[in-house]
mmCIF file of N, CA, C and O in Angstrom:
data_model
loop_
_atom_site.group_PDB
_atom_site.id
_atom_site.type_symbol
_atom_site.label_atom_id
_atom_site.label_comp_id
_atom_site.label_asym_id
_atom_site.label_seq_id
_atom_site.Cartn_x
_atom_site.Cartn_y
_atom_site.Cartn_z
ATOM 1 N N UNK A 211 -98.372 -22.443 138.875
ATOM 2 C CA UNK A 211 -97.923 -23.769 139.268
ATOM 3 C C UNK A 211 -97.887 -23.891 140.797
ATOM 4 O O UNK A 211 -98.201 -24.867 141.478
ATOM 5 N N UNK A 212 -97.421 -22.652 141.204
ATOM 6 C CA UNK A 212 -97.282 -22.768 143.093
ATOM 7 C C UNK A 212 -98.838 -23.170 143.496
ATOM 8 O O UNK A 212 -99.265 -24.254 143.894
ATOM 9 N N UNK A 213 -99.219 -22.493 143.365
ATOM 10 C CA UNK A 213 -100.932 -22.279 143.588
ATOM 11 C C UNK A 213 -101.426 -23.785 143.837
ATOM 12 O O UNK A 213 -101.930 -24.194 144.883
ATOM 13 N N UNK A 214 -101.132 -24.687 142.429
ATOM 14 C CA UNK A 214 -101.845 -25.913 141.754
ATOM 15 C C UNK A 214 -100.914 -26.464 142.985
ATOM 16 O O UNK A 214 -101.595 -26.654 143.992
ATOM 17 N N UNK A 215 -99.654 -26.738 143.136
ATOM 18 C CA UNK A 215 -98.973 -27.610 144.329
ATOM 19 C C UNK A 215 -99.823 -27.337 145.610
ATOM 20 O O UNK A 215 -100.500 -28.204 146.162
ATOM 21 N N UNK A 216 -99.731 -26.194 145.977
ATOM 22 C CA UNK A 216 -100.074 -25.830 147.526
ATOM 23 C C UNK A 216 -101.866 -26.337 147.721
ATOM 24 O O UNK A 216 -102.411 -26.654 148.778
ATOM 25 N N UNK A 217 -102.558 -26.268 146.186
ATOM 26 C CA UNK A 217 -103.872 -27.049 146.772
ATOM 27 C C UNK A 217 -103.696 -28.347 146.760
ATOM 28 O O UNK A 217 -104.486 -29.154 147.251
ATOM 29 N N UNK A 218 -102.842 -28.570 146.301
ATOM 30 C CA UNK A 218 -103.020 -30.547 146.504
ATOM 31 C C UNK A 218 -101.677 -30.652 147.815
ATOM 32 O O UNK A 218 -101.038 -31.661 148.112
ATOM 33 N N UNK A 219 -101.582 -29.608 148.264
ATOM 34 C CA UNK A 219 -100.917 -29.618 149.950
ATOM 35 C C UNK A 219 -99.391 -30.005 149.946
ATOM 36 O O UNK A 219 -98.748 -30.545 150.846
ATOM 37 N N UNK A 220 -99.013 -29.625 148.810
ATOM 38 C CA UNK A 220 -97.277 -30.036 148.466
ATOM 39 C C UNK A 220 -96.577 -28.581 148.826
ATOM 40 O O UNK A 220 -97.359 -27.667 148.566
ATOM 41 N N UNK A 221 -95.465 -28.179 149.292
ATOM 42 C CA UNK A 221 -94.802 -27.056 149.872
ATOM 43 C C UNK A 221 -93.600 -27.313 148.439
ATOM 44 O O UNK A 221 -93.032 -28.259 147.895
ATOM 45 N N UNK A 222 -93.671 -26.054 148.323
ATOM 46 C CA UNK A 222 -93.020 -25.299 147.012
ATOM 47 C C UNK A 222 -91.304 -25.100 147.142
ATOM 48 O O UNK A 222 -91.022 -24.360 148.085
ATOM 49 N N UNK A 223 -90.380 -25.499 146.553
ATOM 50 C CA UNK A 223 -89.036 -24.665 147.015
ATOM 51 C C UNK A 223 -88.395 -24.331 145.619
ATOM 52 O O UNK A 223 -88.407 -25.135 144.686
ATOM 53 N N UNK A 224 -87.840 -23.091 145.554
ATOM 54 C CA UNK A 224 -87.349 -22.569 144.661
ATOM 55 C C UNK A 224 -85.730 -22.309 144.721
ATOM 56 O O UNK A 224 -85.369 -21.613 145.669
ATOM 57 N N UNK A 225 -84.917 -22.683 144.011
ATOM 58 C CA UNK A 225 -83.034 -21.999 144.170
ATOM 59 C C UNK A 225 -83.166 -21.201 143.039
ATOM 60 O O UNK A 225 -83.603 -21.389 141.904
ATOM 61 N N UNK A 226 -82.487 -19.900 143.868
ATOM 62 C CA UNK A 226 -81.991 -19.069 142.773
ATOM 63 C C UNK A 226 -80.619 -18.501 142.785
ATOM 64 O O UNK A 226 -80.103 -17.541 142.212
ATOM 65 N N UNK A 227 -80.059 -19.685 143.887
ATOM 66 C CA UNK A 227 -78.578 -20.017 143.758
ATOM 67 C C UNK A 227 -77.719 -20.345 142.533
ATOM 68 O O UNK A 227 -76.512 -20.137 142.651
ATOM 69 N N UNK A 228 -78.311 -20.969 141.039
ATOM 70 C CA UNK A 228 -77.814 -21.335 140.000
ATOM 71 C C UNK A 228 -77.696 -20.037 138.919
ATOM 72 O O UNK A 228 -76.917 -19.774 138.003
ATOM 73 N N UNK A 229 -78.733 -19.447 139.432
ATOM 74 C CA UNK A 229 -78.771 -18.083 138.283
ATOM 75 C C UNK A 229 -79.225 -16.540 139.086
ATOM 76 O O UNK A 229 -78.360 -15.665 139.135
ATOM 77 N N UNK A 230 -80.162 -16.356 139.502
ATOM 78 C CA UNK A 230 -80.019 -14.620 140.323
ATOM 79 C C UNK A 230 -78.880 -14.582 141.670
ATOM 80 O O UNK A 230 -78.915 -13.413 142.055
ATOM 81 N N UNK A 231 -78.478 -14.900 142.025
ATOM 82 C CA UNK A 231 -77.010 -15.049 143.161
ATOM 83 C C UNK A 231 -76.071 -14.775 142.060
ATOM 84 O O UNK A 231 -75.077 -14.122 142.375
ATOM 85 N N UNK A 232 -76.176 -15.112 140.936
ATOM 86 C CA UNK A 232 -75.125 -14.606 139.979
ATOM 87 C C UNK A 232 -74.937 -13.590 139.353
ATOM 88 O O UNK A 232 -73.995 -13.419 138.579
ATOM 89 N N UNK A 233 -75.970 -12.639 139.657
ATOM 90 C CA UNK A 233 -76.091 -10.991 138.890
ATOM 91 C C UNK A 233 -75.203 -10.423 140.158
ATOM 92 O O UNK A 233 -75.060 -10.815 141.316
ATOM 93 N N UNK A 234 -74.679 -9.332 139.410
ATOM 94 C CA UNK A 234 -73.427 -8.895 139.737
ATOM 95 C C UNK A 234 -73.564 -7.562 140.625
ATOM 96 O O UNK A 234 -72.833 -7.275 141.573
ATOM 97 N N UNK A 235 -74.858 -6.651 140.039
ATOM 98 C CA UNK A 235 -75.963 -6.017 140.654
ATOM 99 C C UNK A 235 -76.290 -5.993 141.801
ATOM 100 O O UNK A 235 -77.074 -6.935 141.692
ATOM 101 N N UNK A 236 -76.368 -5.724 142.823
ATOM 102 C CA UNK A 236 -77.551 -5.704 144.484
ATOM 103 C C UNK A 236 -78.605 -5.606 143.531
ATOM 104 O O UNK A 236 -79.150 -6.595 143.040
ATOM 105 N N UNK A 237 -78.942 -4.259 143.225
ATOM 106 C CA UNK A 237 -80.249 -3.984 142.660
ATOM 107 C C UNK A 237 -80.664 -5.171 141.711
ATOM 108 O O UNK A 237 -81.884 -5.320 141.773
ATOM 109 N N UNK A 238 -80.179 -5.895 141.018
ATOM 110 C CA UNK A 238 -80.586 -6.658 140.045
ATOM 111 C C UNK A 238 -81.164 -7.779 140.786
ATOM 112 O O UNK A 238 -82.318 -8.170 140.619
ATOM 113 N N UNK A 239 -80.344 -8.273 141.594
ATOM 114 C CA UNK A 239 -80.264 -9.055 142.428
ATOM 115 C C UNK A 239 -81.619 -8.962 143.508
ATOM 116 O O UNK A 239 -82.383 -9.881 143.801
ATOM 117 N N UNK A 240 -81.639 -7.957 143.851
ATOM 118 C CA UNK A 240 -83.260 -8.084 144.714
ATOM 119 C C UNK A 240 -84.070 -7.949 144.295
ATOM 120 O O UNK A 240 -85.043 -8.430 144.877
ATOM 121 N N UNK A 241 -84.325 -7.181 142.945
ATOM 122 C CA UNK A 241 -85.748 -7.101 141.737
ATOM 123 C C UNK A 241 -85.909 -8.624 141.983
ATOM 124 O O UNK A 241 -86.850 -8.957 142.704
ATOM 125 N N UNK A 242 -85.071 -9.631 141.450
ATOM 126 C CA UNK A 242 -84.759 -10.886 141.121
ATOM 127 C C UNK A 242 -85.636 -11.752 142.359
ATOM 128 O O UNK A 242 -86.613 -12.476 142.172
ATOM 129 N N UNK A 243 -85.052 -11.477 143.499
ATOM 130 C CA UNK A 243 -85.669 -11.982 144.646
ATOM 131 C C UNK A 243 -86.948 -12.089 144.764
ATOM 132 O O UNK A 243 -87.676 -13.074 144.890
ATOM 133 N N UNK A 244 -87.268 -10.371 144.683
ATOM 134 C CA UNK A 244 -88.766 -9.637 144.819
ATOM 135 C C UNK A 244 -89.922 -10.729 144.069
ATOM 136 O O UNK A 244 -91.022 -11.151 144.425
ATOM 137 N N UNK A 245 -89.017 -10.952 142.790
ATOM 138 C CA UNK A 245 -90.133 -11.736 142.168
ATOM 139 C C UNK A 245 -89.973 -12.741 141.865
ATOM 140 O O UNK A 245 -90.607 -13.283 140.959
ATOM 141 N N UNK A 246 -88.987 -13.331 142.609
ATOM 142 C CA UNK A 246 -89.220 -14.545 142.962
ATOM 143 C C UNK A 246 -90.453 -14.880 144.017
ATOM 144 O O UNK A 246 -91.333 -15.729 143.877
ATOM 145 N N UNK A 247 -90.278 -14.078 144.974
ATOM 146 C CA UNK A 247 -90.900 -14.609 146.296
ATOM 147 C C UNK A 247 -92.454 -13.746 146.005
ATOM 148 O O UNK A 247 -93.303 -13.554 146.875
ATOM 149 N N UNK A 248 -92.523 -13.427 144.956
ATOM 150 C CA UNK A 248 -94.082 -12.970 144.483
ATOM 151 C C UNK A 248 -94.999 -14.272 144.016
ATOM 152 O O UNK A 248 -96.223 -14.351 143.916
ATOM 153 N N UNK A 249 -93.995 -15.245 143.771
ATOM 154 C CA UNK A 249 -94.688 -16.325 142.772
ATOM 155 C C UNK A 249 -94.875 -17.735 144.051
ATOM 156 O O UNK A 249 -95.209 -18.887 143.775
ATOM 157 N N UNK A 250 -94.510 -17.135 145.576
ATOM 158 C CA UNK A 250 -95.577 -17.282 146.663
ATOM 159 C C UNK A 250 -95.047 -19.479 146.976
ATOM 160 O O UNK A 250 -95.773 -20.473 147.016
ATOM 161 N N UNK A 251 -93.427 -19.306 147.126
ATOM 162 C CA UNK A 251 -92.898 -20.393 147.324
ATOM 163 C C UNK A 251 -92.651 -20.401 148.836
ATOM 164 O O UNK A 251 -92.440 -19.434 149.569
ATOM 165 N N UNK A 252 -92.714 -21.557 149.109
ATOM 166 C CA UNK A 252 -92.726 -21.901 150.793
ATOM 167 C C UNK A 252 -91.142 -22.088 151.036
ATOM 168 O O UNK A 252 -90.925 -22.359 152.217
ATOM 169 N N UNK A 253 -90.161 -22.029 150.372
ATOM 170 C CA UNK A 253 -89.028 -22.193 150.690
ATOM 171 C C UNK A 253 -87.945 -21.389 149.287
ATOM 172 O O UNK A 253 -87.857 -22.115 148.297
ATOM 173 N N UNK A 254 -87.201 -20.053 149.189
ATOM 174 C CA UNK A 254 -86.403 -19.590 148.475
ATOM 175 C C UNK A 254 -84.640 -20.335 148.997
ATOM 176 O O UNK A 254 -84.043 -20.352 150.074
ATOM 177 N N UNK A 255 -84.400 -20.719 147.993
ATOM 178 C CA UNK A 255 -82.791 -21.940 148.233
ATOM 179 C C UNK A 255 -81.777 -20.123 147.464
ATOM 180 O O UNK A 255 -81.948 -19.530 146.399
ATOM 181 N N UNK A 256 -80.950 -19.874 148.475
ATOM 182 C CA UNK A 256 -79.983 -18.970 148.067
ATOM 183 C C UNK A 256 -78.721 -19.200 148.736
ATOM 184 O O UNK A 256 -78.718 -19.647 149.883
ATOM 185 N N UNK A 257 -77.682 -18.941 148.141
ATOM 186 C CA UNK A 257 -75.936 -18.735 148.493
ATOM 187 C C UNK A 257 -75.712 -17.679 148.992
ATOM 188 O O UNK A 257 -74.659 -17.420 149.576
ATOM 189 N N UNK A 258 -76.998 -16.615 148.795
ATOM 190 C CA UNK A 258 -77.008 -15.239 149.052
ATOM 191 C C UNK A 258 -78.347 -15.080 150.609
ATOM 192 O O UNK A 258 -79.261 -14.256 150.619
ATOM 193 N N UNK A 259 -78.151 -15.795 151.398
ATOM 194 C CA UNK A 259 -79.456 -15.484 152.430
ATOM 195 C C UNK A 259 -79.534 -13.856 153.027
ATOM 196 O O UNK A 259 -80.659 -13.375 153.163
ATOM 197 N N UNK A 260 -78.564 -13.185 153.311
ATOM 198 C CA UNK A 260 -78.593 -12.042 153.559
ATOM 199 C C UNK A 260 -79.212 -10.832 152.634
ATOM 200 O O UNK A 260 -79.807 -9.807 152.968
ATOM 201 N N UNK A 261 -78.832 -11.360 151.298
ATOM 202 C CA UNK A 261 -79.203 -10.370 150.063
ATOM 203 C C UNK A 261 -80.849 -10.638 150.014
ATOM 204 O O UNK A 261 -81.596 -9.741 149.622
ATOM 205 N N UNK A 262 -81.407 -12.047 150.476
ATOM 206 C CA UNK A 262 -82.609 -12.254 150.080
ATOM 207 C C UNK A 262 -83.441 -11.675 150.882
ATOM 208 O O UNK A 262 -84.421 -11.051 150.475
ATOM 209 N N UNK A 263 -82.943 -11.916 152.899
ATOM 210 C CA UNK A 263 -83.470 -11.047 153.452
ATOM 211 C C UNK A 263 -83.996 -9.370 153.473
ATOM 212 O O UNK A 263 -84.992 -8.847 153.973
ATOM 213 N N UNK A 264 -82.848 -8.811 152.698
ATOM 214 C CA UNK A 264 -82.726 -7.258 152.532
ATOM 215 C C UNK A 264 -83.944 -7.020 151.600
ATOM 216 O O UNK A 264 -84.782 -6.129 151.740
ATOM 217 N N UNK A 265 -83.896 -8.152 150.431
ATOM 218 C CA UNK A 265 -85.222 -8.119 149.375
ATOM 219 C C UNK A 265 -86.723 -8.173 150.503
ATOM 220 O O UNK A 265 -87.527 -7.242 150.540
ATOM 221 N N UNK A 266 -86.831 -9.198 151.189
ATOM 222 C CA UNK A 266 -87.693 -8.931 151.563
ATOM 223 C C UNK A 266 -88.190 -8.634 152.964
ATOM 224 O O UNK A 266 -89.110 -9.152 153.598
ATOM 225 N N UNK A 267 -87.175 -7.475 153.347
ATOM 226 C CA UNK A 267 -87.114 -7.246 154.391
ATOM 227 C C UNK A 267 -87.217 -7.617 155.799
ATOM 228 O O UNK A 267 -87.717 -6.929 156.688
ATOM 229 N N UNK A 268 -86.608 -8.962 155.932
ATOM 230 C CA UNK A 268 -86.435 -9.228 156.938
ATOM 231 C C UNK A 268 -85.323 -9.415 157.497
ATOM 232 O O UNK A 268 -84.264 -9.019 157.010
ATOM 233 N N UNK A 269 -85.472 -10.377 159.173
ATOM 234 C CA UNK A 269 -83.713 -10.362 159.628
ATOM 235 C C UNK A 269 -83.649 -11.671 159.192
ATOM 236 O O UNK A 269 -84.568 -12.469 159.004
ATOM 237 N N UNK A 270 -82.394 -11.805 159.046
ATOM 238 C CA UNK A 270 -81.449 -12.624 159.445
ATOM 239 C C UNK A 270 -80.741 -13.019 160.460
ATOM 240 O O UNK A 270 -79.606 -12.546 160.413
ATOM 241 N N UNK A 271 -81.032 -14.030 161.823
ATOM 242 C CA UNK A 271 -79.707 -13.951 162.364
ATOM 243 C C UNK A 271 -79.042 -14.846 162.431
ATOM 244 O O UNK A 271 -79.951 -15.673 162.360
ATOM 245 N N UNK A 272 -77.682 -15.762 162.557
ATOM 246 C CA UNK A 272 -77.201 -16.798 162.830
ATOM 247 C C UNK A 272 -77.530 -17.531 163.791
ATOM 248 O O UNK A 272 -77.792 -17.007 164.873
ATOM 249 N N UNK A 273 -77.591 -18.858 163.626
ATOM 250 C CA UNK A 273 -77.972 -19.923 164.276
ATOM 251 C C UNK A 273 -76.637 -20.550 164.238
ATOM 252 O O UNK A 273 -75.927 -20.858 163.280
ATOM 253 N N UNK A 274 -76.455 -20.674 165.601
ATOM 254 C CA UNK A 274 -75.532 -22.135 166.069
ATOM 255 C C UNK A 274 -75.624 -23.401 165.427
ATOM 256 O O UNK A 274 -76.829 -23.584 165.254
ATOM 257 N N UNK A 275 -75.056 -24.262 165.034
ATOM 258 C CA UNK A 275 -75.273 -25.782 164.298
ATOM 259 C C UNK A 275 -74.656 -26.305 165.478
ATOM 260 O O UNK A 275 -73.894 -25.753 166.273
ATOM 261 N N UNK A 276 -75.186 -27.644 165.450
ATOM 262 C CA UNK A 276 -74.092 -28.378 165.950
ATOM 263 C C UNK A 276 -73.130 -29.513 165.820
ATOM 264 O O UNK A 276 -72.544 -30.439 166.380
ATOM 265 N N UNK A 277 -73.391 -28.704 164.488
ATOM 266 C CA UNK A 277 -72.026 -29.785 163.752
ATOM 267 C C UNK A 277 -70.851 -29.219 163.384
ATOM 268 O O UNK A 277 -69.773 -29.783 163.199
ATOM 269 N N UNK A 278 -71.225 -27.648 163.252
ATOM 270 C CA UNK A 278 -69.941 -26.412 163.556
ATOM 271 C C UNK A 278 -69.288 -26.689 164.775
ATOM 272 O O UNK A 278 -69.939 -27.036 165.761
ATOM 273 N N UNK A 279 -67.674 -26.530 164.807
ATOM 274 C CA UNK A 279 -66.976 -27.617 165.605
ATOM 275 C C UNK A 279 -66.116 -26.564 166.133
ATOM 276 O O UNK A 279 -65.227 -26.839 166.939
#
């Protein structure tokens, strides 16, 4: 399905805030990620951004908002 979006030029987003953020697991939890982000989405939606980074090895760092007061 990603594939079929991205040729007709639509950007993909996936949450796995409703259900893998909810395994109780790390390990479960980044298998979860892993293959999520195998199935090649332009945007992963998580409650967990740190856990997702660790999945796929990257950083994380905080960004300033500026609506944080």
């Amino acid at each position: 399905v990603v594939k079929a979006l991205h040729a007709k030029g639509v950007k993909v987003m996936t949450s796995v805030a409703p259900t893998v953020d909810n395994y109780t697991q790390l390990e479960e939890r980044i298998a979860a990620y892993k293959a999520e982000a195998a199935k090649q989405p332009d945007i992963i939606e998580s409650d967990l951004p740190r856990d997702v980074a660790k999945a796929l090895q990257v950083s994380v760092k905080p960004v300033k908002s500026a609506k944080k007061k």
